[in-house]
XYZ file of C-alpha atoms in Angstrom:
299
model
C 3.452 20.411 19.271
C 1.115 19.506 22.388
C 0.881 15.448 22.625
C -2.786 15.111 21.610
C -1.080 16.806 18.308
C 1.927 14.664 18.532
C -0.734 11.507 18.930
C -2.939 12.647 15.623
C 0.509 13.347 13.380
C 1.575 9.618 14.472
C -1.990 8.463 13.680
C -2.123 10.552 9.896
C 1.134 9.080 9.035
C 0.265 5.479 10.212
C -2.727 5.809 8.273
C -0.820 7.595 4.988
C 1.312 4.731 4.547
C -1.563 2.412 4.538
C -3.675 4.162 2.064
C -0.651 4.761 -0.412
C -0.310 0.880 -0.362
C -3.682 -0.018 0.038
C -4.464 2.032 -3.146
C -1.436 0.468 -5.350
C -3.125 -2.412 -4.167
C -6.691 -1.604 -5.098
C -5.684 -0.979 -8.830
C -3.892 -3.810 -9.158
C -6.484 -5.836 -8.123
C -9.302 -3.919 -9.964
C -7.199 -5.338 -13.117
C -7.279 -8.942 -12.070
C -3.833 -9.244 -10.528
C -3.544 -10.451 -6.936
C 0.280 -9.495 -5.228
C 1.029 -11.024 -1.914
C 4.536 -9.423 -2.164
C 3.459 -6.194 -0.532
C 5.318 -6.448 2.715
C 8.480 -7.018 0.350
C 8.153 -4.276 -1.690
C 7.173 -1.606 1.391
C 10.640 -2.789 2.902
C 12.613 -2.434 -0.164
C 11.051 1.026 -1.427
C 11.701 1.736 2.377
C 15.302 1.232 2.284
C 15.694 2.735 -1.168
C 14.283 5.771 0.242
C 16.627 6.397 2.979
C 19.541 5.154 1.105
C 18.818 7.536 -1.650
C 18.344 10.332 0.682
C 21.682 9.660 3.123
C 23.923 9.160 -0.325
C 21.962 12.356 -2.000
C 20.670 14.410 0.273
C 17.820 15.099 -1.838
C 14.389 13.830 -0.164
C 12.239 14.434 -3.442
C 14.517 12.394 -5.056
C 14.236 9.729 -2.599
C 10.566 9.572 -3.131
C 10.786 9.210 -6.838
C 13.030 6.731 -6.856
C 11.331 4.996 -3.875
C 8.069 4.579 -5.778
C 10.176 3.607 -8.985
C 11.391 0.777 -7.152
C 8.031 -0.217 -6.016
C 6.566 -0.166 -9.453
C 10.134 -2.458 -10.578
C 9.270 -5.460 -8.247
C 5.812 -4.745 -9.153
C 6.302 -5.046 -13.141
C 8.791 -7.951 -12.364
C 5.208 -9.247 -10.535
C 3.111 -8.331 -13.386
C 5.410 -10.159 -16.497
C 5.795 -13.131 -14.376
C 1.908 -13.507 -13.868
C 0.527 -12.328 -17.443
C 3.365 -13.252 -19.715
C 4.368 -16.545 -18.048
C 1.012 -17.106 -16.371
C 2.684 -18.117 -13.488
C 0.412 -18.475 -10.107
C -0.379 -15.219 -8.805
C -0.047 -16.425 -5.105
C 3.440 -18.209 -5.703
C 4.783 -14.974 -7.831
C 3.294 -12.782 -4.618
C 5.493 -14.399 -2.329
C 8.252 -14.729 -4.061
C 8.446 -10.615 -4.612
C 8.296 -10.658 -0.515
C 11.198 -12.782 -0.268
C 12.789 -11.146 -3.154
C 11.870 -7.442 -1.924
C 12.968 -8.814 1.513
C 16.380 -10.380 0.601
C 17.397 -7.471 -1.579
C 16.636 -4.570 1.442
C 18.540 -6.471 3.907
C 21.301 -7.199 2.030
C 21.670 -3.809 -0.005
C 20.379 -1.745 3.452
C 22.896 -3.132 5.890
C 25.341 -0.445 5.463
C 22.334 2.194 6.641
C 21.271 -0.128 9.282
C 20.649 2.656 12.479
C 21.249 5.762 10.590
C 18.816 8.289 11.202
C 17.343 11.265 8.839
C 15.712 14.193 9.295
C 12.253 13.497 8.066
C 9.779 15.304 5.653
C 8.985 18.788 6.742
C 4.925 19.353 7.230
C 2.711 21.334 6.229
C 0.417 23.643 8.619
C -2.984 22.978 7.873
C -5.436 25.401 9.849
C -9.029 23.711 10.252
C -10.758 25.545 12.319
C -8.893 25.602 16.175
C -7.258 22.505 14.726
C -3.915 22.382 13.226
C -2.918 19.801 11.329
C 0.763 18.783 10.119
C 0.760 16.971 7.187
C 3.555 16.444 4.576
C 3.357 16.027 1.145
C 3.020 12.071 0.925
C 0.122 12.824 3.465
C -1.360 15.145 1.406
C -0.853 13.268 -1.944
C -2.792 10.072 -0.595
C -5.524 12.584 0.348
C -5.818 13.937 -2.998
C -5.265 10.141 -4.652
C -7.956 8.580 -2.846
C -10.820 10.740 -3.862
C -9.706 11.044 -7.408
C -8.817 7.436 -8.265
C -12.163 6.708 -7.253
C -13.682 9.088 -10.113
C -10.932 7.430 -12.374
C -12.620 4.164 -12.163
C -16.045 4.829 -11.936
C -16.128 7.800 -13.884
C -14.553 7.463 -16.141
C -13.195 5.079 -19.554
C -9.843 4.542 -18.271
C -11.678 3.100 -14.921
C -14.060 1.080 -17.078
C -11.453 0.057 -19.269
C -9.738 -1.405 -15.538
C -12.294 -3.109 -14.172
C -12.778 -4.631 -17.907
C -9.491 -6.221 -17.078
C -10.557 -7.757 -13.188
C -14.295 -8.811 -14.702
C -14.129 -9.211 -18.156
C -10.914 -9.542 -19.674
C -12.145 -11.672 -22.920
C -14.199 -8.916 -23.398
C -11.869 -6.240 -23.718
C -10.000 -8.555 -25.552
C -12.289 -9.432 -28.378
C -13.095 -5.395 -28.453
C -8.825 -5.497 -29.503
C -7.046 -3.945 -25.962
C -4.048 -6.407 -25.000
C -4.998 -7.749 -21.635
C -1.798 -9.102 -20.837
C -0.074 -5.680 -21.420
C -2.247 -3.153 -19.954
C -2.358 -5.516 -16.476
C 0.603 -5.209 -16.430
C 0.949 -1.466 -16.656
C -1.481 -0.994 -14.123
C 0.491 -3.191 -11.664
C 2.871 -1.286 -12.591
C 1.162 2.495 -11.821
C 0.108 0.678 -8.115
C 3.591 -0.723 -7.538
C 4.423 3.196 -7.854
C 1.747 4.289 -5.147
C 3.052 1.235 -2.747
C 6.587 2.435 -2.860
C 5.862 5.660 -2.141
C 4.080 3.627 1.163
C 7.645 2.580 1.683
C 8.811 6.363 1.550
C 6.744 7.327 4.001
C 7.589 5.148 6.605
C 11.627 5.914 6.225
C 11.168 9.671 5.596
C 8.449 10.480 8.153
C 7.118 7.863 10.596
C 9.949 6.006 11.577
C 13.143 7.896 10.104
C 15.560 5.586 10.710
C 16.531 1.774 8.500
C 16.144 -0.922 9.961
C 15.578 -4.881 8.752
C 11.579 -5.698 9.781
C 10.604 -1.852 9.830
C 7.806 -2.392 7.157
C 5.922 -4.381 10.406
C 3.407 -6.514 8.982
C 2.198 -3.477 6.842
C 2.211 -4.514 3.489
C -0.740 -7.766 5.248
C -2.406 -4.708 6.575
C -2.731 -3.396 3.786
C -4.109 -6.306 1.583
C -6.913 -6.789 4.012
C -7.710 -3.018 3.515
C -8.360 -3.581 0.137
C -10.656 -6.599 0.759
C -13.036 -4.768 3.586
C -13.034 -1.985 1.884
C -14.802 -3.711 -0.942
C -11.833 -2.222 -3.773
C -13.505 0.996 -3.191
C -10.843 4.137 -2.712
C -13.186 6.221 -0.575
C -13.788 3.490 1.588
C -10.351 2.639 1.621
C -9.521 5.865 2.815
C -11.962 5.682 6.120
C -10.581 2.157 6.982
C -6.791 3.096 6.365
C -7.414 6.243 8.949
C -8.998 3.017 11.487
C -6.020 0.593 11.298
C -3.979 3.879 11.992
C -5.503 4.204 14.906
C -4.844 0.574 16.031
C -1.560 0.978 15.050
C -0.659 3.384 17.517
C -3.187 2.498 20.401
C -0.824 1.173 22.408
C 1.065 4.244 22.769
C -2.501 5.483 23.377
C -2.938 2.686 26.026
C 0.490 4.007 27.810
C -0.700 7.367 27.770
C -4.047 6.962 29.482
C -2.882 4.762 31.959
C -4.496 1.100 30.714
C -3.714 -1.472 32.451
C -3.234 -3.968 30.134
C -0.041 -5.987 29.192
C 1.761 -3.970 25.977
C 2.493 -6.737 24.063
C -1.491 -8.313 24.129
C -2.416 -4.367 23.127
C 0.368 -4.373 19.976
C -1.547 -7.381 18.399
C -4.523 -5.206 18.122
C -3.761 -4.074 14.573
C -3.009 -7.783 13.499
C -6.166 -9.341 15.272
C -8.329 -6.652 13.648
C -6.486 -7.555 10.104
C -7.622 -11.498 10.731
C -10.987 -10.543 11.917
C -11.964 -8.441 8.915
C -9.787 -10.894 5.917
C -12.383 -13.438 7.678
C -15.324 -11.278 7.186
C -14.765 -9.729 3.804
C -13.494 -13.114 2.074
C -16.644 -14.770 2.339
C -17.867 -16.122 -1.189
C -20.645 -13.833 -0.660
C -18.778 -10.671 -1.481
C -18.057 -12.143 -5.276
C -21.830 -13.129 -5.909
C -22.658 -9.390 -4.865
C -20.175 -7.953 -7.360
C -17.499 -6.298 -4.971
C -14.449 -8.410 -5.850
C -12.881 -8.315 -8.876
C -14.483 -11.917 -10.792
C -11.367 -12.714 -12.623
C -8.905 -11.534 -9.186
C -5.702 -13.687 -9.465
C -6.493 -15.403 -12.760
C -4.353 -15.528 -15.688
C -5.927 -14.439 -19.065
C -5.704 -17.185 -21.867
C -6.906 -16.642 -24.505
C -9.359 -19.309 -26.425
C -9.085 -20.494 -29.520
């Protein structure tokens, strides 16, 4: 593979794990249920992934059990905020810390081992060849059809009953508290298979931090992306881009200090949470009105 191919790959997989989290996100919060804990559960899926496939030397079943993982801190996220109606924000962070603490301390013994990673796919577009593995190509496929899910269908309108009117799917006799929690659930799947990706194909190797600020990222996809999958999908495939400009930067020749270029990705993340968190957003209808609320019922 020429470099301008080796720079794309880096780029696609940047961007995969992104959208697979960004889109565990989206659902999640298209039920009502906010989860700061992302970064946590990216680094624990992460290290489950690797761990699985060192011990088993089966990388499917890494994958699985990498998303299983995800969706386990993810329901532990979803009882604690709909059963105990605990504050979404405070349960959030303490699935980072918890997702956190359990990867470094079950991890260490894989700290520095390498793996081969996922095998690719040849896609032929054209003069263009693309690689892309099967994460890759199942966030592809995801993105396009989650979207039809919940806006073309019951299931969808049955989801965004639970983020905008919950009371109302109530009275109509669907339990709130239990089907928010299955979706976080479902999206805690799609985030840990974010965590696969980075172990198994960007960076194939375990190490404490090496989720990067990506589960942040990927919250403030969600937000400018206005909880909209397709859109999601175009901004993922931009903050890919800014992840690896600065091996762009080297490559071109910019002279610009390394370590001002690397906070490109994290500067763009404040920029646009600033933006797309004005109250504005929630009087046009994109957010989610009952995002990060608990649902008590009255009477």
């Amino acid at each position: 593979m020429d470099g301008q191919g080796e720079f794309i790959k880096l780029i696609i997989d940047s961007s995969t794990i992104l959208l697979l989290a960004s889109l565990g996100e989206l659902i999640k919060e298209r039920s009502g249920i906010l989860n700061l804990g992302l970064e946590g559960i990216i680094s624990f899926s992460a290290m489950t992934a690797i761990a699985i496939y060192i011990e088993s030397g089966n990388i499917y079943l890494a994958i699985l059990l990498a998303g299983l993982s995800g969706s386990l801190l993810s329901l532990l996220h979803g009882y604690i905020s709909n059963y105990v109606k605990a504050d979404q924000v405070l349960s959030g962070l303490a699935i980072l810390f918890i997702g956190i603490g359990l990867s470094g301390l079950l991890g260490s013994r894989y700290e520095g081992l390498k793996v081969d990673p996922l095998t690719p796919y040849k896609i032929f577009i054209g003069d263009i060849v693309l690689s892309l593995d099967i994460l890759t190509l199942l966030g592809y496929i995801l993105a396009p059809i989650l979207y039809i899910i919940i806006y073309r269908s019951r299931y969808g309108l049955i989801i965004r009953g639970l983020g905008d009117n919950p009371e109302g799917l109530d009275y109509l006799g669907y339990d709130v508290d239990r089907l928010r929690t299955l979706v976080t659930g479902l999206g805690g799947f799609l985030v840990g298979l974010a965590g696969a990706k980075l172990t198994l194909s960007l960076i194939p190797i375990w190490s404490i931090g090496v989720s990067g600020g990506r589960g942040w990222i990927a919250l403030a996809l969600v937000v400018s992306s206005l909880w909209n999958p397709i859109l999601t999908f175009i901004v993922a495939h931009i903050f890919g881009f800014l992840n690896q400009f600065p091996i762009l930067s080297q490559a071109i020749g910019l002279d610009i200090d390394s370590r001002l270029i690397s906070t490109v990705p994290y500067l763009a993340t404040i920029v646009l949470l600033t933006i797309f968190s004005l109250p504005i957003l929630r009087r046009l209808g994109y957010a989610p009105r009952e995002l990060g609320k608990p649902y008590i019922r009255k009477g």
